[in-house]
Short mmCIF file of C-alpha atoms and ligand atoms in Angstrom, two decimals:
data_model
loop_
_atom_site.label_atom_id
_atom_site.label_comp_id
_atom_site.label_asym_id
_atom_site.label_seq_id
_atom_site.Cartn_x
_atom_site.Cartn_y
_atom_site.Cartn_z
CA UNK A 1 63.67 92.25 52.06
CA UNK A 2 64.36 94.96 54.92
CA UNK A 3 67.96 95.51 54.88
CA UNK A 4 70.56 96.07 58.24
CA UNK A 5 70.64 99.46 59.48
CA UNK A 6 73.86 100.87 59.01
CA UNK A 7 75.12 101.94 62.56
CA UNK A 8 76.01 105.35 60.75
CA UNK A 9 72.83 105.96 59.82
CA UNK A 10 72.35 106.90 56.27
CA UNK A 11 75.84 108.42 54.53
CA UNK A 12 75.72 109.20 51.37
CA UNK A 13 79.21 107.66 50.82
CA UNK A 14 80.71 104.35 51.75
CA UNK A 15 83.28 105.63 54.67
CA UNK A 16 83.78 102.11 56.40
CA UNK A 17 86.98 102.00 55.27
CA UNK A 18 88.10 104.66 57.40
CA UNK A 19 87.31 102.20 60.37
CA UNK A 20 91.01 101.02 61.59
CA UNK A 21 91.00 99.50 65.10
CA UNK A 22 94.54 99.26 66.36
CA UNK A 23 95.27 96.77 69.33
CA UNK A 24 98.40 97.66 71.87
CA UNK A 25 99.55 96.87 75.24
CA UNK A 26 102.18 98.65 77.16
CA UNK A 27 104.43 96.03 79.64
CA UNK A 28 105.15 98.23 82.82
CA UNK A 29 106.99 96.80 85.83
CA UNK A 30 105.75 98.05 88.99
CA UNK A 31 108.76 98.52 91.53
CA UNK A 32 108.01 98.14 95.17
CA UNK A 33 111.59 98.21 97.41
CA UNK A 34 111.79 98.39 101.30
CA UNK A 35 114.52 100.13 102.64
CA UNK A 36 115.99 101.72 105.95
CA UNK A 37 117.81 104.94 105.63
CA UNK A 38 117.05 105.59 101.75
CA UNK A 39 119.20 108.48 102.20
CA UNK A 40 122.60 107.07 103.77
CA UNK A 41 124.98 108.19 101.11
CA UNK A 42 125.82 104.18 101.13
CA UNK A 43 122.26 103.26 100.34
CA UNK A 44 122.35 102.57 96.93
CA UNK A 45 118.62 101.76 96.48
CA UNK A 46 117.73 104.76 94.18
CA UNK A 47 121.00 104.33 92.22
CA UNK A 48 119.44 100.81 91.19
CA UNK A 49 116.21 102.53 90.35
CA UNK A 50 117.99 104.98 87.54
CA UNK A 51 117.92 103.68 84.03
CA UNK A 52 121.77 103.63 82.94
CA UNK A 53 121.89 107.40 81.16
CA UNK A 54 124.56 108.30 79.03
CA UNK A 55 124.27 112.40 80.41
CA UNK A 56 123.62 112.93 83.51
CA UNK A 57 119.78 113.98 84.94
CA UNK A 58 117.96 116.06 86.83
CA UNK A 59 116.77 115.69 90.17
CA UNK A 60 113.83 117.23 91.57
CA UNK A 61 112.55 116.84 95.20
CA UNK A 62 109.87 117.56 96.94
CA UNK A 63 109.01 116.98 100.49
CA UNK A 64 106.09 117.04 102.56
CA UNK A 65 106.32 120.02 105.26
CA UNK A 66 104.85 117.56 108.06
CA UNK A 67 107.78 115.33 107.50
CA UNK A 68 110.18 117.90 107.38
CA UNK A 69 109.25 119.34 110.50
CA UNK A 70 109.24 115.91 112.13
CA UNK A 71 112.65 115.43 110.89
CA UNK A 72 114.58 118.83 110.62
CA UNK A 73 117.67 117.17 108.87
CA UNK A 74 116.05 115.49 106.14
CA UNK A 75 116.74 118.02 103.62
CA UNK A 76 120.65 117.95 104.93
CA UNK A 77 120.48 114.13 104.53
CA UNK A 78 119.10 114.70 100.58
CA UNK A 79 121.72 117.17 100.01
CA UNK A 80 124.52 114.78 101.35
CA UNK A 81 123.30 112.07 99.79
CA UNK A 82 123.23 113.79 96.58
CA UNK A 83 126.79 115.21 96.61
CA UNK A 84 128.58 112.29 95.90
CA UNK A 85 126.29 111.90 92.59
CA UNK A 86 126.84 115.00 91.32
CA UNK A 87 128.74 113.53 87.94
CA UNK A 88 124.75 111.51 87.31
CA UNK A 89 122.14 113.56 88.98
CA UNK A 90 121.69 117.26 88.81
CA UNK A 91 119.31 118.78 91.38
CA UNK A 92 116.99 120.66 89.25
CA UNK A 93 116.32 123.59 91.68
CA UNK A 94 116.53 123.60 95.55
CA UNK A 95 113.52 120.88 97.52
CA UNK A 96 110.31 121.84 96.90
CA UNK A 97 108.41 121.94 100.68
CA UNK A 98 104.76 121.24 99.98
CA UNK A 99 101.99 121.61 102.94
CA UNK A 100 101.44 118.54 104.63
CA UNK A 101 98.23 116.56 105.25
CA UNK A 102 94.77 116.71 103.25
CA UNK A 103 95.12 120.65 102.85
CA UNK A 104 97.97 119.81 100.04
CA UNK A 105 94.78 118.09 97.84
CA UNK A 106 92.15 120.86 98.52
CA UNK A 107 92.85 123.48 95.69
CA UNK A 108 95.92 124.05 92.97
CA UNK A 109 98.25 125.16 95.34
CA UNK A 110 100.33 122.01 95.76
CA UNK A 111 99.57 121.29 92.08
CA UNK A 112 100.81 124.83 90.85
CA UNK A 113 104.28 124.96 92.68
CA UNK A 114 104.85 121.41 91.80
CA UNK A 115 104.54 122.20 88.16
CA UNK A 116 105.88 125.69 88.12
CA UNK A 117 109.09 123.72 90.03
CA UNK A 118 109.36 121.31 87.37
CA UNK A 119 109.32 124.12 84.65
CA UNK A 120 111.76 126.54 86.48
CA UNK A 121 114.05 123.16 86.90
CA UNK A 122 113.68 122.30 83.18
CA UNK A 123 112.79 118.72 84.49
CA UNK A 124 112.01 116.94 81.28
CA UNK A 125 110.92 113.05 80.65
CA UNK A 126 114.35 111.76 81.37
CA UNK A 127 114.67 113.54 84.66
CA UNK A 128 113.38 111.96 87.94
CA UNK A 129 110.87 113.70 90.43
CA UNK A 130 111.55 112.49 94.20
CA UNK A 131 108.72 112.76 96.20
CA UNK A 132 108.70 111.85 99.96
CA UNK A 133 105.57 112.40 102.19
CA UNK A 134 102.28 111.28 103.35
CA UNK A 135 99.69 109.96 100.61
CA UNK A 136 97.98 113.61 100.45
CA UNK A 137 101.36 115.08 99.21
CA UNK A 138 102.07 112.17 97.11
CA UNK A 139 98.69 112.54 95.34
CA UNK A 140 98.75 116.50 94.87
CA UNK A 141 101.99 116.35 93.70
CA UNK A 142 102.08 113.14 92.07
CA UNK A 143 99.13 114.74 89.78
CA UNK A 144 101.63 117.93 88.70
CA UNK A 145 104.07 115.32 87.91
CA UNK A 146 101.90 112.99 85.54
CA UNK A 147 100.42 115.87 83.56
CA UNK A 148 103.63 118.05 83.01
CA UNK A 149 105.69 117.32 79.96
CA UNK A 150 102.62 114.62 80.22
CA UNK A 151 103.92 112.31 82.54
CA UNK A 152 107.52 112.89 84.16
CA UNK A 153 109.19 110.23 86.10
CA UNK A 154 108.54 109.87 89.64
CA UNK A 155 110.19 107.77 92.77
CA UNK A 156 107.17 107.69 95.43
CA UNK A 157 109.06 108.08 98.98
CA UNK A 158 105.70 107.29 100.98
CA UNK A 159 106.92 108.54 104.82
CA UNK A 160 103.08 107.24 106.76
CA UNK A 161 102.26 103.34 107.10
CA UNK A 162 99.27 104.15 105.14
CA UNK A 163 101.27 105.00 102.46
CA UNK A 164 103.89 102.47 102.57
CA UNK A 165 101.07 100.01 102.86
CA UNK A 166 98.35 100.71 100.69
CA UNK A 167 98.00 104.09 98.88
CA UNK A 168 101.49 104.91 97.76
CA UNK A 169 101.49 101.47 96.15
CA UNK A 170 98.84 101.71 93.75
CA UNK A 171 98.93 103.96 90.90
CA UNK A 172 96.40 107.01 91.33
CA UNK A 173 96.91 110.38 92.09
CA UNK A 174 94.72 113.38 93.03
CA UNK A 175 93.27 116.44 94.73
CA UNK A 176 90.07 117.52 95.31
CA UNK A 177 88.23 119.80 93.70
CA UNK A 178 84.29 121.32 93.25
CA UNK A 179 83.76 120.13 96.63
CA UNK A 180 84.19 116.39 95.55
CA UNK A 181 87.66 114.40 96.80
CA UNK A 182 89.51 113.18 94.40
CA UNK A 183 87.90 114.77 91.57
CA UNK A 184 90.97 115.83 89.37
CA UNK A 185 93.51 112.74 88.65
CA UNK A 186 95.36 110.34 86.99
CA UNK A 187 95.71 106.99 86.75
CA UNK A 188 100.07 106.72 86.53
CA UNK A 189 102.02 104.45 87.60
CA UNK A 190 105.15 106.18 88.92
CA UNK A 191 108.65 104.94 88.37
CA UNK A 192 108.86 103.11 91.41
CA UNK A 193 108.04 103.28 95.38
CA UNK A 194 110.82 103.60 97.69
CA UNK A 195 108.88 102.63 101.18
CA UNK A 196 112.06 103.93 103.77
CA UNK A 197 110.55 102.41 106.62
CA UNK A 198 112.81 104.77 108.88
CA UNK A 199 110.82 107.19 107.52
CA UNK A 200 107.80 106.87 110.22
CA UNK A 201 109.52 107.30 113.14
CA UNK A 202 108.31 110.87 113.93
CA UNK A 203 104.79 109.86 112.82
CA UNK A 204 102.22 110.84 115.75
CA UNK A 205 100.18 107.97 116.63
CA UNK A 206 97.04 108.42 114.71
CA UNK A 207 99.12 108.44 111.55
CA UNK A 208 101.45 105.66 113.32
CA UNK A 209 98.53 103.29 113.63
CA UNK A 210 96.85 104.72 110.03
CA UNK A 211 98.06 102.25 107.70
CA UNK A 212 96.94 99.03 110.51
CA UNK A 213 93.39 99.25 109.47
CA UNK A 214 94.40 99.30 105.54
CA UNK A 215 96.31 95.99 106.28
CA UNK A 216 93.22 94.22 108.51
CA UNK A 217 90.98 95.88 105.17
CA UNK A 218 92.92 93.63 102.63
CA UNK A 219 93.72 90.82 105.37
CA UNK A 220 89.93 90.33 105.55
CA UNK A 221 89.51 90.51 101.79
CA UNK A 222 92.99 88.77 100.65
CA UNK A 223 94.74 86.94 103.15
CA UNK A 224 93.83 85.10 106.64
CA UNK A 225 97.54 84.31 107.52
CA UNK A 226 97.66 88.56 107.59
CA UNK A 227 94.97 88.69 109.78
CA UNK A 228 96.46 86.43 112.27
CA UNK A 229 100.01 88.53 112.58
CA UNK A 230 98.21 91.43 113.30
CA UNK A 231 96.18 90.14 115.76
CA UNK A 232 99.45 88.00 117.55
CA UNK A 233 101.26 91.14 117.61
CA UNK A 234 98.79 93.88 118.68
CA UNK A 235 100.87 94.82 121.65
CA UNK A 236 104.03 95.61 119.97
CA UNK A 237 102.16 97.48 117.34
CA UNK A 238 100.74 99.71 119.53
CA UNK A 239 104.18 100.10 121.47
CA UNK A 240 105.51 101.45 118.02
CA UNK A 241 108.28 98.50 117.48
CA UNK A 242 109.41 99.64 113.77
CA UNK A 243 110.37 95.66 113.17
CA UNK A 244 106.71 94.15 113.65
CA UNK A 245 105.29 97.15 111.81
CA UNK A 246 107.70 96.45 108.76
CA UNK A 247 106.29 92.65 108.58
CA UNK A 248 102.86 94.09 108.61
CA UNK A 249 103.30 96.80 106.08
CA UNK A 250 105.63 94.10 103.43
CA UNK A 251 102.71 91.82 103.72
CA UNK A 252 99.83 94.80 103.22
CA UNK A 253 101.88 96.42 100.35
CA UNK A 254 102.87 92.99 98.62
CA UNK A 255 99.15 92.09 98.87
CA UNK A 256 97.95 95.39 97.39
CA UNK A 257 101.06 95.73 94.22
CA UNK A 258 99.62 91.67 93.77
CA UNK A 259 96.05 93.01 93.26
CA UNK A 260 97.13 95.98 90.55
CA UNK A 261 99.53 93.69 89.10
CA UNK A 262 97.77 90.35 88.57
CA UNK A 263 93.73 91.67 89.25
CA UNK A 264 93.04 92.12 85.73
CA UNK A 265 91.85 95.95 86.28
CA UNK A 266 94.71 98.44 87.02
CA UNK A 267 93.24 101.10 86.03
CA UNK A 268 89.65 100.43 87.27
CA UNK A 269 87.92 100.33 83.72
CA UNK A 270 85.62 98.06 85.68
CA UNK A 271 82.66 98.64 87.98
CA UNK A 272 84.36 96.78 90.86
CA UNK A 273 86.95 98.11 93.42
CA UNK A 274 87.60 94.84 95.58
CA UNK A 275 89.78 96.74 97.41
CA UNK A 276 87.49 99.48 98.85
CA UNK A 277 85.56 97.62 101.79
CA UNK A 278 85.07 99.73 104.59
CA UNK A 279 85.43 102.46 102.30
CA UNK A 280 82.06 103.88 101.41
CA UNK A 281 81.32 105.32 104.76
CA UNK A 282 85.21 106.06 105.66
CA UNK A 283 85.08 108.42 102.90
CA UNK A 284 81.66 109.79 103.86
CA UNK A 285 82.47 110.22 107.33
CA UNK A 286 86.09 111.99 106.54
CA UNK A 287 84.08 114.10 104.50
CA UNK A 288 81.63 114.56 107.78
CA UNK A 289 83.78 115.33 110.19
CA UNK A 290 85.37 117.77 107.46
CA UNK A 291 88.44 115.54 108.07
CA UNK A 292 88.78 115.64 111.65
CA UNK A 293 88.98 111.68 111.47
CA UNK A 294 91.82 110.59 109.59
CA UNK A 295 91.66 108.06 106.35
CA UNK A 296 93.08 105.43 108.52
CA UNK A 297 90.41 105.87 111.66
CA UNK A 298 87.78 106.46 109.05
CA UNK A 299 88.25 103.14 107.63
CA UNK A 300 88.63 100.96 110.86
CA UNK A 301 84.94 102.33 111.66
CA UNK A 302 84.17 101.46 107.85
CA UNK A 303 85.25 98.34 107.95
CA UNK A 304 83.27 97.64 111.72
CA UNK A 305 80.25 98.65 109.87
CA UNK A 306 80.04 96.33 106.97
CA UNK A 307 81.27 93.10 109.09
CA UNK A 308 78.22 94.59 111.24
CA UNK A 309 75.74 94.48 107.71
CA UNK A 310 77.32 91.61 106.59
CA UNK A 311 76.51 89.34 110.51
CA UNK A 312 72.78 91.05 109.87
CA UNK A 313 72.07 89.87 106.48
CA UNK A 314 73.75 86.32 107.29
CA UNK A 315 76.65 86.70 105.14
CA UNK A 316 79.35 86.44 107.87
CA UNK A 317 79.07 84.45 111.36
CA UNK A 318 78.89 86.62 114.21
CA UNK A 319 82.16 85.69 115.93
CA UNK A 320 83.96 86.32 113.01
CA UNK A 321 83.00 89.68 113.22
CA UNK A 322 83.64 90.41 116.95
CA UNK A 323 87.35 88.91 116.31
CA UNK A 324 88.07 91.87 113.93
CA UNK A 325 85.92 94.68 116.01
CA UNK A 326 88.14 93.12 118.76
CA UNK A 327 91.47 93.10 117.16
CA UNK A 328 90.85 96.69 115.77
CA UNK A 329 90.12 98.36 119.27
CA UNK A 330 93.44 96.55 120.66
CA UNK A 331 95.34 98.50 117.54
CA UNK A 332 93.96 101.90 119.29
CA UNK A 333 91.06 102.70 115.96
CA UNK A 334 87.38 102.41 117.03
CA UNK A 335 87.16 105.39 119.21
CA UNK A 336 83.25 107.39 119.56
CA UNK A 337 82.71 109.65 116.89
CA UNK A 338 79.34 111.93 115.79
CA UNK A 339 79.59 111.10 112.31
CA UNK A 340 77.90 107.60 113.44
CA UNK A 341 74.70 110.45 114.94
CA UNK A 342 73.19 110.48 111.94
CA UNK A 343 72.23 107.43 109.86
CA UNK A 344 70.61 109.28 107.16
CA UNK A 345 74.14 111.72 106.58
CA UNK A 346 75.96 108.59 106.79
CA UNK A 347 73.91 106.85 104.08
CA UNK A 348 74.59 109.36 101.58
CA UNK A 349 77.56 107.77 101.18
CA UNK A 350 76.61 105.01 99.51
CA UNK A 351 74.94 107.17 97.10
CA UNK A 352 78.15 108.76 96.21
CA UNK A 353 79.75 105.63 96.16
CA UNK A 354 77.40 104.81 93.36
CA UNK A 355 77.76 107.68 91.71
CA UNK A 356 81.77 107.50 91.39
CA UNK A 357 81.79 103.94 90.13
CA UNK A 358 79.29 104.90 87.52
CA UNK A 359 76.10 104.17 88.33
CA UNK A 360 75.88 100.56 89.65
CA UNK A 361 76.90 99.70 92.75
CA UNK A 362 79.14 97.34 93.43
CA UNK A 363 80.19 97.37 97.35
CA UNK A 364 82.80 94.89 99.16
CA UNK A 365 82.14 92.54 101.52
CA UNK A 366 83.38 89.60 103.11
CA UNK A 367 81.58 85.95 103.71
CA UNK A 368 84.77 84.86 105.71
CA UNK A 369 88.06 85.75 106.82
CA UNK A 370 89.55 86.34 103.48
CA UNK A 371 86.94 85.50 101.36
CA UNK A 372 85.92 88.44 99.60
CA UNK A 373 82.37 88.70 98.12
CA UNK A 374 80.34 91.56 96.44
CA UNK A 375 76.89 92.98 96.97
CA UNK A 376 74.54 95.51 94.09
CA UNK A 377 72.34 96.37 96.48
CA UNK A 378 72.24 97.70 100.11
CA UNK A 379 69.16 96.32 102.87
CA UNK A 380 68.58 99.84 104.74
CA UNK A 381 67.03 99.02 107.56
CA UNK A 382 70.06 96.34 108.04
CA UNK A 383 72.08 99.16 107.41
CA UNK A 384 70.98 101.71 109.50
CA UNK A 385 70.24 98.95 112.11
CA UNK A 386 74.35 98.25 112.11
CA UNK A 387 75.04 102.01 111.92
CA UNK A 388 72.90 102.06 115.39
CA UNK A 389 74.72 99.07 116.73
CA UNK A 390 78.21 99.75 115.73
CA UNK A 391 77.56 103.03 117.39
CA UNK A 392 76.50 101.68 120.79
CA UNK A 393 79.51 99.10 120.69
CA UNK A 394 81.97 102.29 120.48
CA UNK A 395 80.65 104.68 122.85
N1 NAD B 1 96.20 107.67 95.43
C1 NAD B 1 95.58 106.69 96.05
O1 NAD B 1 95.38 105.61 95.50
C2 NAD B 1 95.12 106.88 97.45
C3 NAD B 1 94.56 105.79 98.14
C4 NAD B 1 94.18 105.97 99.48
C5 NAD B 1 94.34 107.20 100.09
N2 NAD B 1 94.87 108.25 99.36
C6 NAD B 1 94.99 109.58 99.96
O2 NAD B 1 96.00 109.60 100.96
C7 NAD B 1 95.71 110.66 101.85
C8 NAD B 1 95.98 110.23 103.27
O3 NAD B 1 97.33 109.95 103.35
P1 NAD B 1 98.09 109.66 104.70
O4 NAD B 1 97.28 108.81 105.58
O5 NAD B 1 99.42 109.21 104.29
O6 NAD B 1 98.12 111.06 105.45
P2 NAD B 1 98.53 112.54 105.01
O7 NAD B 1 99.23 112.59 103.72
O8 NAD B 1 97.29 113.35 105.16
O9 NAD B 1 99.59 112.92 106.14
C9 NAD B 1 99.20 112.97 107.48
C10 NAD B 1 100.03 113.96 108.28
O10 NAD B 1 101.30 113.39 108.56
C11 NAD B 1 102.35 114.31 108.18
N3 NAD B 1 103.49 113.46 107.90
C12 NAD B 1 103.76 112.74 106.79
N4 NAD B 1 104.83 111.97 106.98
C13 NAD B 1 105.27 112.20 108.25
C14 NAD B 1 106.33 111.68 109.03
N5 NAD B 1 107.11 110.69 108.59
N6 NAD B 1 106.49 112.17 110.28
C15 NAD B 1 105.66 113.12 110.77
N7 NAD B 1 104.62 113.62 110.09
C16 NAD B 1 104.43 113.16 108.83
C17 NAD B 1 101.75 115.11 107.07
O11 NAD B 1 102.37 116.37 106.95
C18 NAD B 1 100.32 115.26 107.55
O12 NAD B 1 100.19 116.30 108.46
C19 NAD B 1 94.26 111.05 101.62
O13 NAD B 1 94.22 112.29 100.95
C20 NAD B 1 93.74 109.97 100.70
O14 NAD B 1 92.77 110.45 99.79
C21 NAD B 1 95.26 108.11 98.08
ZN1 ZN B 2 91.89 103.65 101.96
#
């Protein structure tokens, strides 16, 4: 009688009772607030955010030198609104000012002064790391803050739509690193996201209109009704009224918290990213234009070119397609760009798409308005027949 091989192979002593598999889940609440003025000395959103402490903390902050520029008297405001607290929060150090934009992710320099900050500050696991700027800043710094002490507590202050709307929401952080983005992170949830909406005033309006083409991405993939405000209220969008933009950005952000929360797959131990249509070429062609094109810009052309695949191979009728290329040129995004030149350059993107979700790919797309859907393989010559197309419909 052959006997079961032992999946130790053969051990000269019985060690299976060494085998113990413990089971545990962790409950975490995932705060989103929306706020004007977060730093009013009457606003008493963060207050509400502080687990009751029976010493007082410390307070570390660090700001993104884009915002700071755009808004001189930020670091006044944090100061004044800090004053008044002084018997429960301690600043740990004077505000940290951390480059803005992409450059904050490309090498340790964010990461290092974040960290060194948080050990000259003695910021320990009790303390509370502010953090206000653009998703860049968030992510370099955000990365510091979830590996020192190993994992200190931090209030996201996202200050661009595309952070309050989509990635300040979710729970990564980053930088980039051996020429691949996003190479070194974490997946950590942070304390809780502040989204001051007062914030994106002094945006300019690239980054103004950045966070629109994350909200028609999950509108197509989540939520028709989404679709629809956008499109009814192009005008004012583009004329930068801060009240439609708030509806838009509640409704994007409430749409993305809903897919980390109840989506099964936080922290993306599966193959699929729902959430990332569009977002195989935006990344490519950020990477292209050595990011010239912003996120935001990248992914409006993203998201044009897989409607485009998904009208070629019959997935998605026609018209439904020209209603969101149309709706995306009236929000300003679908301008002519060289990174559409090249087909082949622009393909390669799908291979490193493949390559970050582990080997089988697994890319978005939509069979209606809202209807999400999901594809393991790519037609080519559709492909690079839509690249073609999409780039004649821009120039
Ligand atoms: N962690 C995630 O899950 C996740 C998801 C998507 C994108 N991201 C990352 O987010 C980054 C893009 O973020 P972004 O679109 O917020 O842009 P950004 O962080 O690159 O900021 C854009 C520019 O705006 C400036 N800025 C920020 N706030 C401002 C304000 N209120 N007024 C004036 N200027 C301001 C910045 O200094 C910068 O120059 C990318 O690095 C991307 O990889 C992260
Ligand atoms: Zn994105």
């Amino acid at each position: 009688m052959e006997s079961t091989p032992s999946p130790r192979g053969v051990l000269d002593k019985d060690v299976s009772r060494l085998d113990v598999d413990g089971t545990f889940s962790v409950t975490w609440t995932h705060r989103l607030r929306f706020t004007r003025n977060v730093l009013d000395p009457d606003n008493s959103l963060i207050d509400s955010l502080i687990p009751a402490q029976p010493r007082p903390i410390r307070v570390l902050s660090i700001l993104d030198s884009g915002l700071v520029e755009a808004q001189p008297t930020l670091v006044n405001q944090l100061d004044r609104w800090l004053t008044p607290r002084a018997e429960q929060l301690v600043p740990a150090g004077p505000p940290l000012i951390l480059p803005g934009g992409e450059q904050a992710k490309t090498g340790w320099d964010a990461f290092e002064q974040t960290a060194q900050a948080i050990a000259k500050g003695h910021v320990c696991r009790q303390s509370l790391v502010l953090i206000f700027g653009g998703g860049a800043v968030l992510d370099a710094a955000g990365f510091a803050a979830a590996t020192s002490h190993r994992g200190v507590k931090v209030i996201r202050l996202p200050s661009t739509t595309l952070a309050q709307g989509d990635s300040g929401v979710g729970v990564k952080n980053a930088i980039n690193a051996f020429g691949t983005k996003n190479f070194l992170g974490t997946f950590a949830p942070p304390h809780a996201v502040v989204n001051d909406t007062s914030l994106l005033a002094s945006l300019d309006d690239r980054h103004w209109r950045g966070g629109l083409s994350e909200a028609v991405k999950v509108s197509l993939l989540k939520d028709p009704d989404l679709l629809q405000l956008i499109e009814q209220n192009t005008q004012p969008l583009l004329n930068r009224d801060l009240q439609t933009m708030e509806d838009v950005l509640i409704e994007s952000a409430r749409l993305h918290l809903d897919h980390i929360v109840n989506g099964g797959d936080p922290f993306e131990n599966e193959e699929a990213r729902p959430l990332d249509l569009g977002h195989w070429s935006a990344h490519r062609m950020e990477a292209i234009s050595e990011w010239q094109l912003s996120h935001g810009d990248a992914v409006a052309i993203g998201l044009a070119l897989d409607i485009t695949y998904a009208t070629k191979i019959g997935m998605l009728p026609e018209a439904k397609a020209q209603r969101v290329i149309e709706c995306l040129r009236a929000l300003g995004f679908l301008e002519s760009t060289p990174t559409l030149d090249d087909p082949d350059t622009l393909l390669q993107g799908l291979e490193e798409f493949r390559e970050h979700l582990g080997g089988q790919l697994a890319v978005p797309l939509v069979s209606d308005i809202g209807v999400a859907t999901e594809v393991d393989e790519i037609n080519m010559s559709a492909m690079r027949d839509s690249i073609r197309d999409l780039r004649e419909t821009i120039s």
